[in-house]
Coordinates of C-alpha atoms in Angstrom, one line a residue:
M22 CA 0.0 0.0 0.0
S23 CA 1.4 3.3 -1.0
P24 CA 1.9 6.1 1.6
G25 CA -0.6 8.3 -0.3
H26 CA -3.2 5.5 -0.2
R27 CA -2.5 5.0 3.5
H28 CA -2.9 8.7 4.2
A29 CA -6.2 8.8 2.2
I30 CA -7.5 5.9 4.3
Y31 CA -6.4 7.6 7.5
F32 CA -8.0 10.9 6.5
T33 CA -11.2 9.1 5.5
E34 CA -11.4 7.2 8.8
N35 CA -10.7 10.4 10.8
L36 CA -13.3 12.3 8.8
K37 CA -15.9 9.6 9.4
V38 CA -15.2 9.6 13.2
K39 CA -15.4 13.4 13.4
L40 CA -18.7 13.4 11.4
Q41 CA -20.1 10.7 13.7
Q42 CA -19.1 12.7 16.7
S43 CA -20.6 15.9 15.3
V44 CA -23.9 14.1 14.4
H45 CA -24.0 12.7 18.0
R46 CA -23.5 16.2 19.4
L47 CA -26.1 17.7 17.1
H48 CA -28.6 14.9 17.4
P49 CA -28.6 13.6 21.0
V50 CA -30.2 10.3 21.9
A51 CA -33.5 11.9 22.9
F52 CA -33.7 13.7 19.6
V53 CA -33.2 10.4 17.7
F54 CA -35.8 8.7 19.9
R55 CA -38.4 11.5 19.2
E56 CA -37.7 11.4 15.5
C57 CA -38.0 7.6 15.3
D58 CA -41.0 7.2 17.6
L59 CA -43.6 7.1 14.8
G60 CA -47.0 8.3 16.1
Q61 CA -45.3 9.8 19.2
K62 CA -46.4 6.7 21.2
G63 CA -43.7 7.3 23.9
Y64 CA -41.9 4.1 23.0
L65 CA -40.0 2.6 20.1
S66 CA -41.4 -0.5 18.3
R67 CA -39.0 -3.0 16.9
E68 CA -39.2 -1.3 13.5
D69 CA -38.7 2.2 15.1
L70 CA -35.7 0.8 17.0
K71 CA -34.1 -0.4 13.8
V72 CA -34.5 3.0 12.3
A73 CA -33.1 4.6 15.4
V74 CA -30.0 2.4 15.3
V75 CA -29.4 3.3 11.7
A76 CA -29.8 7.0 12.5
A77 CA -27.5 6.9 15.4
F78 CA -24.8 4.5 14.2
G79 CA -25.2 4.1 10.4
Y80 CA -25.9 0.4 10.2
K81 CA -28.9 -1.8 10.2
P82 CA -29.0 -4.0 13.4
S83 CA -29.5 -7.7 13.2
K84 CA -32.6 -9.4 14.4
L85 CA -30.6 -10.8 17.3
E86 CA -29.3 -7.3 18.3
I87 CA -32.9 -5.9 18.2
D88 CA -34.1 -8.9 20.3
M89 CA -31.4 -8.1 22.9
M90 CA -32.2 -4.4 23.0
M91 CA -36.0 -5.1 23.3
A92 CA -35.5 -7.7 26.1
G93 CA -36.0 -5.3 28.9
A94 CA -39.3 -4.0 27.4
V95 CA -40.5 -7.6 26.8
E96 CA -39.6 -8.7 30.4
N97 CA -41.6 -5.7 31.7
N98 CA -44.6 -6.4 29.4
L99 CA -44.1 -3.0 27.7
P100 CA -45.4 -2.4 24.2
G101 CA -42.0 -1.1 23.1
L102 CA -38.7 0.5 24.3
P103 CA -39.3 3.7 26.4
L104 CA -36.9 6.7 26.2
E105 CA -35.1 5.8 29.5
Q106 CA -34.2 2.3 28.3
F107 CA -33.3 3.5 24.9
T108 CA -31.1 6.2 26.4
A109 CA -29.3 3.7 28.6
L110 CA -28.8 1.3 25.7
M111 CA -27.5 3.9 23.3
S112 CA -25.2 5.5 25.9
R113 CA -23.5 2.1 26.5
K114 CA -23.3 1.5 22.7
L115 CA -21.8 5.0 22.1
A116 CA -19.2 4.5 24.9
A117 CA -18.2 1.1 23.5
Q118 CA -18.0 2.5 19.9
D119 CA -16.0 5.5 21.0
R120 CA -13.6 3.2 22.9
Y121 CA -13.1 0.9 20.0
D122 CA -12.6 3.8 17.6
E123 CA -9.9 5.2 20.0
I124 CA -8.2 1.7 20.1
R125 CA -8.3 1.4 16.3
Q126 CA -6.8 4.9 15.8
I127 CA -3.9 4.1 18.2
F128 CA -3.4 0.7 16.6
S129 CA -3.3 2.4 13.1
A130 CA -0.7 4.9 14.3
F131 CA 1.5 2.1 15.5
D132 CA 1.0 -0.1 12.4
A133 CA 3.4 1.8 10.2
R134 CA 3.7 -1.1 7.7
C135 CA -0.1 -1.5 7.4
C136 CA 0.1 -5.2 7.9
G137 CA -2.8 -5.5 10.4
F138 CA -0.7 -6.5 13.4
L139 CA 2.0 -5.1 15.7
T140 CA 5.3 -6.7 16.4
L141 CA 7.7 -5.8 19.1
D142 CA 9.7 -3.8 16.5
D143 CA 6.6 -1.8 15.5
F144 CA 6.0 -1.1 19.2
K145 CA 9.6 0.1 19.7
R146 CA 9.5 2.2 16.6
A147 CA 6.2 3.9 17.6
F148 CA 7.5 4.7 21.1
A149 CA 10.8 5.9 19.8
D150 CA 8.9 8.4 17.6
V151 CA 6.5 9.5 20.4
T152 CA 8.8 9.3 23.5
P153 CA 12.4 9.1 22.3
H154 CA 13.8 9.3 25.8
L155 CA 11.9 6.3 27.1
P156 CA 14.3 3.4 27.6
E157 CA 13.9 0.6 25.1
Q158 CA 13.8 -1.9 28.0
T159 CA 10.7 -0.2 29.3
V160 CA 9.0 -0.5 25.9
T161 CA 10.0 -4.2 25.6
E162 CA 8.6 -4.9 29.1
A163 CA 5.3 -3.1 28.3
F164 CA 4.9 -5.1 25.1
S165 CA 5.7 -8.3 27.0
R166 CA 3.1 -7.5 29.6
M167 CA 0.5 -6.9 26.9
I168 CA 1.0 -10.3 25.3
R169 CA 1.7 -12.2 28.5
G170 CA -0.8 -15.1 29.0
Q171 CA -2.3 -14.4 25.5
E172 CA -0.1 -16.8 23.6
L173 CA 0.7 -14.0 21.1
T174 CA 3.8 -12.9 19.3
H175 CA 2.1 -9.9 17.9
L176 CA -0.9 -7.7 18.5
T177 CA -3.9 -7.2 16.3
V178 CA -6.5 -4.5 16.8
T179 CA -8.9 -7.1 18.1
S180 CA -6.4 -8.5 20.7
L181 CA -5.5 -4.9 21.7
G182 CA -9.2 -4.2 22.2
K183 CA -9.7 -7.3 24.3
L184 CA -6.6 -6.4 26.4
S185 CA -8.0 -2.9 26.9
E186 CA -11.4 -4.4 28.0
E187 CA -9.6 -6.6 30.5
S188 CA -7.8 -3.7 32.1
H189 CA -11.0 -1.8 32.8

């Protein structure tokens, strides 16, 4: 992959993230709820919820995902998902998405060769660029701690995300 192509991808990904963040600031969860609550019933039906997820996140959720989101309403014999439950679900979803986006951006910055994984040498190179005075031994130890117990020799964005989840 050429450097120009890599920069274009990086620019596109950053632009997409910034646009999503702007949309979320301009269209808070309650606004999305009101816009998708057809008939102003005070709750979202399954179909309303699908539209709300598309509006908030840009993808059509699976039937299983909708079932999981509607579970609370079904358990409480509600006709649909009320604003409070929708807000709680979307807030968790936004937090998870923002966290994954942050991990992906950090990973991309470290993956200078665009190979989809990080080796110890990639890790050292990235830290040398960012913190040149940090001893190489410290970087090596940090990398070793990240992969310890994982039976890994390199890190992928997925394994980095799982490690991040375990640390929180």
